[in-house]
């Protein structure tokens, strides 16, 4: 059985130095799992970077994706059990457990309700900090109301100046240095943060631009 939650990968291992253990879900992205994906996004998708090039990793991501699409109840049930084990593992290491549900997807997990508990994953694990990147700027106002879910907006070629300014009033914005030279992002009224130092975006100062290098 393929595990859903990945731990201590290249993206999140730096979190340990800050006292956190990060669990992250990697799926095989498509237009349904990433409804706001752009041409630029598809071209430079993280799914093909680093260890994502290896067959074993690709197969695991495909298996998770098939389970999510074909048996969502089983997927979520397994995820809940894995998160419980993950929390125990983090505590044994004296680390704080945090979770990214969308490593290579952009799914709105707040809409997935457990038919037994009548809760979504954020409500079920309300003591856990969740965080993600998203291109879904239209739902930020609603999603920001989830107290234990932190979202960073991913700048892309569809991001207009008006969208950017509106988003920055409530959420930080991440950009890829090699791709995005947009002048508003360089405005000195915004904090500039090196996003490659660690992946813990919920620790970032508000009103910030998160600068990231293109992953290959």
mmCIF file of C-alpha atoms in Angstrom:
data_model
loop_
_atom_site.group_PDB
_atom_site.id
_atom_site.type_symbol
_atom_site.label_atom_id
_atom_site.label_comp_id
_atom_site.label_asym_id
_atom_site.label_seq_id
_atom_site.Cartn_x
_atom_site.Cartn_y
_atom_site.Cartn_z
ATOM 1 C CA UNK A 1 0.000 0.000 0.000
ATOM 2 C CA UNK A 2 1.364 3.378 -1.022
ATOM 3 C CA UNK A 3 1.641 5.883 1.798
ATOM 4 C CA UNK A 4 -0.147 9.177 1.231
ATOM 5 C CA UNK A 5 1.980 11.432 3.419
ATOM 6 C CA UNK A 6 5.641 11.980 2.514
ATOM 7 C CA UNK A 7 8.107 13.083 5.187
ATOM 8 C CA UNK A 8 11.590 14.616 5.121
ATOM 9 C CA UNK A 9 11.958 15.313 1.408
ATOM 10 C CA UNK A 10 14.266 17.924 -0.101
ATOM 11 C CA UNK A 11 11.501 20.545 -0.014
ATOM 12 C CA UNK A 12 10.683 20.243 3.675
ATOM 13 C CA UNK A 13 13.752 18.828 5.441
ATOM 14 C CA UNK A 14 15.018 22.352 6.199
ATOM 15 C CA UNK A 15 11.984 22.727 8.464
ATOM 16 C CA UNK A 16 13.633 20.489 11.068
ATOM 17 C CA UNK A 17 16.210 23.182 11.824
ATOM 18 C CA UNK A 18 13.296 25.432 12.807
ATOM 19 C CA UNK A 19 11.689 22.834 15.089
ATOM 20 C CA UNK A 20 9.062 21.497 12.684
ATOM 21 C CA UNK A 21 8.423 18.178 10.954
ATOM 22 C CA UNK A 22 6.520 18.557 7.692
ATOM 23 C CA UNK A 23 4.279 15.977 6.068
ATOM 24 C CA UNK A 24 3.364 16.622 2.438
ATOM 25 C CA UNK A 25 1.137 14.998 -0.182
ATOM 26 C CA UNK A 26 2.445 14.562 -3.719
ATOM 27 C CA UNK A 27 -0.091 13.578 -6.383
ATOM 28 C CA UNK A 28 0.123 13.353 -10.171
ATOM 29 C CA UNK A 29 -1.342 16.732 -11.148
ATOM 30 C CA UNK A 30 -3.928 17.270 -13.874
ATOM 31 C CA UNK A 31 -6.549 19.882 -14.772
ATOM 32 C CA UNK A 32 -8.947 18.546 -12.126
ATOM 33 C CA UNK A 33 -6.431 18.470 -9.282
ATOM 34 C CA UNK A 34 -4.942 21.809 -10.381
ATOM 35 C CA UNK A 35 -7.958 23.685 -11.784
ATOM 36 C CA UNK A 36 -6.081 26.999 -11.927
ATOM 37 C CA UNK A 37 -2.961 25.666 -13.632
ATOM 38 C CA UNK A 38 -1.472 27.813 -16.402
ATOM 39 C CA UNK A 39 0.812 27.005 -19.340
ATOM 40 C CA UNK A 40 3.753 28.366 -17.369
ATOM 41 C CA UNK A 41 2.776 26.234 -14.391
ATOM 42 C CA UNK A 42 2.517 23.062 -16.467
ATOM 43 C CA UNK A 43 5.869 23.717 -18.125
ATOM 44 C CA UNK A 44 7.742 24.163 -14.846
ATOM 45 C CA UNK A 45 5.681 21.849 -12.634
ATOM 46 C CA UNK A 46 7.487 20.473 -9.581
ATOM 47 C CA UNK A 47 6.178 17.014 -10.433
ATOM 48 C CA UNK A 48 9.143 16.581 -12.785
ATOM 49 C CA UNK A 49 11.812 18.129 -10.575
ATOM 50 C CA UNK A 50 14.271 16.416 -8.242
ATOM 51 C CA UNK A 51 13.252 12.881 -7.252
ATOM 52 C CA UNK A 52 10.052 13.307 -9.238
ATOM 53 C CA UNK A 53 11.974 12.093 -12.286
ATOM 54 C CA UNK A 54 12.351 8.571 -10.876
ATOM 55 C CA UNK A 55 9.898 5.820 -11.841
ATOM 56 C CA UNK A 56 9.349 4.648 -8.252
ATOM 57 C CA UNK A 57 8.350 8.156 -7.201
ATOM 58 C CA UNK A 58 6.132 8.642 -10.259
ATOM 59 C CA UNK A 59 4.374 5.331 -9.590
ATOM 60 C CA UNK A 60 3.707 6.269 -5.961
ATOM 61 C CA UNK A 61 2.204 9.602 -6.989
ATOM 62 C CA UNK A 62 0.044 7.899 -9.593
ATOM 63 C CA UNK A 63 -1.193 5.351 -7.037
ATOM 64 C CA UNK A 64 -2.154 8.101 -4.596
ATOM 65 C CA UNK A 65 -3.946 9.984 -7.352
ATOM 66 C CA UNK A 66 -5.892 6.909 -8.440
ATOM 67 C CA UNK A 67 -6.973 6.306 -4.853
ATOM 68 C CA UNK A 68 -8.047 9.942 -4.454
ATOM 69 C CA UNK A 69 -10.121 9.831 -7.638
ATOM 70 C CA UNK A 70 -11.534 6.313 -7.351
ATOM 71 C CA UNK A 71 -12.094 5.962 -3.610
ATOM 72 C CA UNK A 72 -12.014 9.318 -1.857
ATOM 73 C CA UNK A 73 -13.404 7.900 1.401
ATOM 74 C CA UNK A 74 -10.580 5.379 1.615
ATOM 75 C CA UNK A 75 -8.022 8.042 0.689
ATOM 76 C CA UNK A 76 -9.200 10.364 3.453
ATOM 77 C CA UNK A 77 -9.486 7.544 5.990
ATOM 78 C CA UNK A 78 -5.918 6.467 5.267
ATOM 79 C CA UNK A 79 -4.767 10.092 5.407
ATOM 80 C CA UNK A 80 -6.346 10.567 8.849
ATOM 81 C CA UNK A 81 -4.585 7.467 10.178
ATOM 82 C CA UNK A 82 -1.266 8.572 8.687
ATOM 83 C CA UNK A 83 -1.594 12.051 10.191
ATOM 84 C CA UNK A 84 -2.241 10.524 13.618
ATOM 85 C CA UNK A 85 0.943 8.437 13.283
ATOM 86 C CA UNK A 86 2.809 11.455 11.932
ATOM 87 C CA UNK A 87 1.850 13.542 14.970
ATOM 88 C CA UNK A 88 3.212 10.843 17.291
ATOM 89 C CA UNK A 89 6.437 10.627 15.284
ATOM 90 C CA UNK A 90 6.949 14.385 15.436
ATOM 91 C CA UNK A 91 6.371 14.484 19.192
ATOM 92 C CA UNK A 92 8.924 11.698 19.753
ATOM 93 C CA UNK A 93 11.448 13.872 17.940
ATOM 94 C CA UNK A 94 10.381 16.936 19.944
ATOM 95 C CA UNK A 95 9.244 18.592 16.725
ATOM 96 C CA UNK A 96 6.000 20.378 15.879
ATOM 97 C CA UNK A 97 4.012 18.551 13.162
ATOM 98 C CA UNK A 98 2.813 20.653 10.212
ATOM 99 C CA UNK A 99 1.217 19.512 6.971
ATOM 100 C CA UNK A 100 1.045 20.522 3.310
ATOM 101 C CA UNK A 101 -1.875 18.810 1.602
ATOM 102 C CA UNK A 102 -1.034 20.173 -1.853
ATOM 103 C CA UNK A 103 2.575 19.418 -2.748
ATOM 104 C CA UNK A 104 1.768 19.026 -6.445
ATOM 105 C CA UNK A 105 -1.943 19.830 -6.533
ATOM 106 C CA UNK A 106 -4.366 22.637 -5.682
ATOM 107 C CA UNK A 107 -7.297 20.830 -4.086
ATOM 108 C CA UNK A 108 -9.813 22.552 -1.829
ATOM 109 C CA UNK A 109 -9.813 20.063 1.060
ATOM 110 C CA UNK A 110 -12.211 22.242 3.043
ATOM 111 C CA UNK A 111 -15.013 20.920 0.835
ATOM 112 C CA UNK A 112 -14.223 17.264 1.530
ATOM 113 C CA UNK A 113 -16.420 16.332 4.496
ATOM 114 C CA UNK A 114 -16.097 13.043 6.388
ATOM 115 C CA UNK A 115 -19.546 11.455 6.370
ATOM 116 C CA UNK A 116 -19.023 10.011 9.875
ATOM 117 C CA UNK A 117 -17.491 12.956 11.727
ATOM 118 C CA UNK A 118 -19.172 15.632 9.578
ATOM 119 C CA UNK A 119 -15.846 17.481 9.618
ATOM 120 C CA UNK A 120 -13.230 18.375 7.041
ATOM 121 C CA UNK A 121 -9.539 17.617 7.639
ATOM 122 C CA UNK A 122 -8.839 21.063 9.124
ATOM 123 C CA UNK A 123 -11.657 20.714 11.643
ATOM 124 C CA UNK A 124 -10.694 17.145 12.530
ATOM 125 C CA UNK A 125 -7.079 18.135 13.227
ATOM 126 C CA UNK A 126 -7.767 21.634 14.511
ATOM 127 C CA UNK A 127 -4.566 21.616 16.598
ATOM 128 C CA UNK A 128 -2.363 21.088 13.519
ATOM 129 C CA UNK A 129 -1.013 23.870 11.295
ATOM 130 C CA UNK A 130 -1.700 23.229 7.609
ATOM 131 C CA UNK A 131 -0.206 25.370 4.849
ATOM 132 C CA UNK A 132 -0.051 25.449 1.060
ATOM 133 C CA UNK A 133 0.619 27.455 -2.068
ATOM 134 C CA UNK A 134 -2.383 28.140 -4.305
ATOM 135 C CA UNK A 135 -3.271 29.843 -7.559
ATOM 136 C CA UNK A 136 -6.898 30.120 -6.465
ATOM 137 C CA UNK A 137 -7.154 33.813 -5.580
ATOM 138 C CA UNK A 138 -10.952 33.882 -5.864
ATOM 139 C CA UNK A 139 -11.507 31.709 -2.781
ATOM 140 C CA UNK A 140 -8.828 33.204 -0.542
ATOM 141 C CA UNK A 141 -11.318 35.235 1.499
ATOM 142 C CA UNK A 142 -13.258 32.085 2.402
ATOM 143 C CA UNK A 143 -10.214 29.878 2.939
ATOM 144 C CA UNK A 144 -8.501 32.506 5.093
ATOM 145 C CA UNK A 145 -11.256 31.989 7.657
ATOM 146 C CA UNK A 146 -9.821 28.534 8.414
ATOM 147 C CA UNK A 147 -7.695 29.397 11.432
ATOM 148 C CA UNK A 148 -5.194 26.542 11.052
ATOM 149 C CA UNK A 149 -4.702 26.829 7.279
ATOM 150 C CA UNK A 150 -2.155 29.288 5.846
ATOM 151 C CA UNK A 151 -2.120 30.002 2.126
ATOM 152 C CA UNK A 152 0.500 31.725 0.000
ATOM 153 C CA UNK A 153 -0.665 32.844 -3.428
ATOM 154 C CA UNK A 154 1.455 31.669 -6.370
ATOM 155 C CA UNK A 155 2.101 34.468 -8.859
ATOM 156 C CA UNK A 156 1.628 33.412 -12.501
ATOM 157 C CA UNK A 157 1.189 34.872 -15.970
ATOM 158 C CA UNK A 158 -2.552 35.386 -15.368
ATOM 159 C CA UNK A 159 -1.967 37.515 -12.286
ATOM 160 C CA UNK A 160 -2.944 41.071 -13.154
ATOM 161 C CA UNK A 161 -1.761 44.097 -11.206
ATOM 162 C CA UNK A 162 -5.190 44.515 -9.623
ATOM 163 C CA UNK A 163 -5.303 40.855 -8.539
ATOM 164 C CA UNK A 164 -1.816 41.126 -7.086
ATOM 165 C CA UNK A 165 -2.536 44.257 -5.065
ATOM 166 C CA UNK A 166 -5.791 42.775 -3.742
ATOM 167 C CA UNK A 167 -4.153 39.479 -2.740
ATOM 168 C CA UNK A 168 -1.266 41.210 -0.958
ATOM 169 C CA UNK A 169 -3.738 42.860 1.411
ATOM 170 C CA UNK A 170 -4.456 39.471 2.993
ATOM 171 C CA UNK A 171 -1.921 36.915 1.750
ATOM 172 C CA UNK A 172 1.729 36.738 0.830
ATOM 173 C CA UNK A 173 2.706 36.121 -2.785
ATOM 174 C CA UNK A 174 5.333 33.675 -4.041
ATOM 175 C CA UNK A 175 7.166 34.189 -7.309
ATOM 176 C CA UNK A 176 9.803 32.331 -9.313
ATOM 177 C CA UNK A 177 12.763 34.697 -9.678
ATOM 178 C CA UNK A 178 13.755 33.473 -13.141
ATOM 179 C CA UNK A 179 10.226 33.892 -14.532
ATOM 180 C CA UNK A 180 8.620 36.861 -12.794
ATOM 181 C CA UNK A 181 10.167 40.314 -13.001
ATOM 182 C CA UNK A 182 6.913 42.190 -12.493
ATOM 183 C CA UNK A 183 7.696 45.638 -11.081
ATOM 184 C CA UNK A 184 4.973 45.669 -8.410
ATOM 185 C CA UNK A 185 6.649 42.621 -6.853
ATOM 186 C CA UNK A 186 9.793 44.692 -6.365
ATOM 187 C CA UNK A 187 8.013 47.585 -4.686
ATOM 188 C CA UNK A 188 9.897 48.416 -1.513
ATOM 189 C CA UNK A 189 6.712 48.570 0.538
ATOM 190 C CA UNK A 190 6.646 44.767 0.396
ATOM 191 C CA UNK A 191 8.995 42.597 2.460
ATOM 192 C CA UNK A 192 11.276 40.447 0.297
ATOM 193 C CA UNK A 193 11.782 36.923 1.684
ATOM 194 C CA UNK A 194 14.101 34.170 0.448
ATOM 195 C CA UNK A 195 11.634 31.304 0.206
ATOM 196 C CA UNK A 196 14.349 28.709 -0.343
ATOM 197 C CA UNK A 197 15.691 29.027 3.215
ATOM 198 C CA UNK A 198 12.805 26.876 4.429
ATOM 199 C CA UNK A 199 9.299 25.838 3.405
ATOM 200 C CA UNK A 200 7.429 27.063 6.486
ATOM 201 C CA UNK A 201 5.409 29.789 4.812
ATOM 202 C CA UNK A 202 3.142 30.353 7.816
ATOM 203 C CA UNK A 203 6.172 31.818 9.639
ATOM 204 C CA UNK A 204 6.648 34.544 7.027
ATOM 205 C CA UNK A 205 5.880 38.165 7.824
ATOM 206 C CA UNK A 206 2.680 39.451 6.299
ATOM 207 C CA UNK A 207 2.770 41.819 3.329
ATOM 208 C CA UNK A 208 5.646 39.843 1.820
ATOM 209 C CA UNK A 209 6.920 38.631 -1.534
ATOM 210 C CA UNK A 210 8.374 35.126 -1.303
ATOM 211 C CA UNK A 211 11.234 34.725 -3.774
ATOM 212 C CA UNK A 212 11.865 31.189 -5.027
ATOM 213 C CA UNK A 213 14.361 29.689 -7.438
ATOM 214 C CA UNK A 214 13.151 27.620 -10.374
ATOM 215 C CA UNK A 215 13.352 23.952 -9.344
ATOM 216 C CA UNK A 216 14.889 21.553 -11.866
#
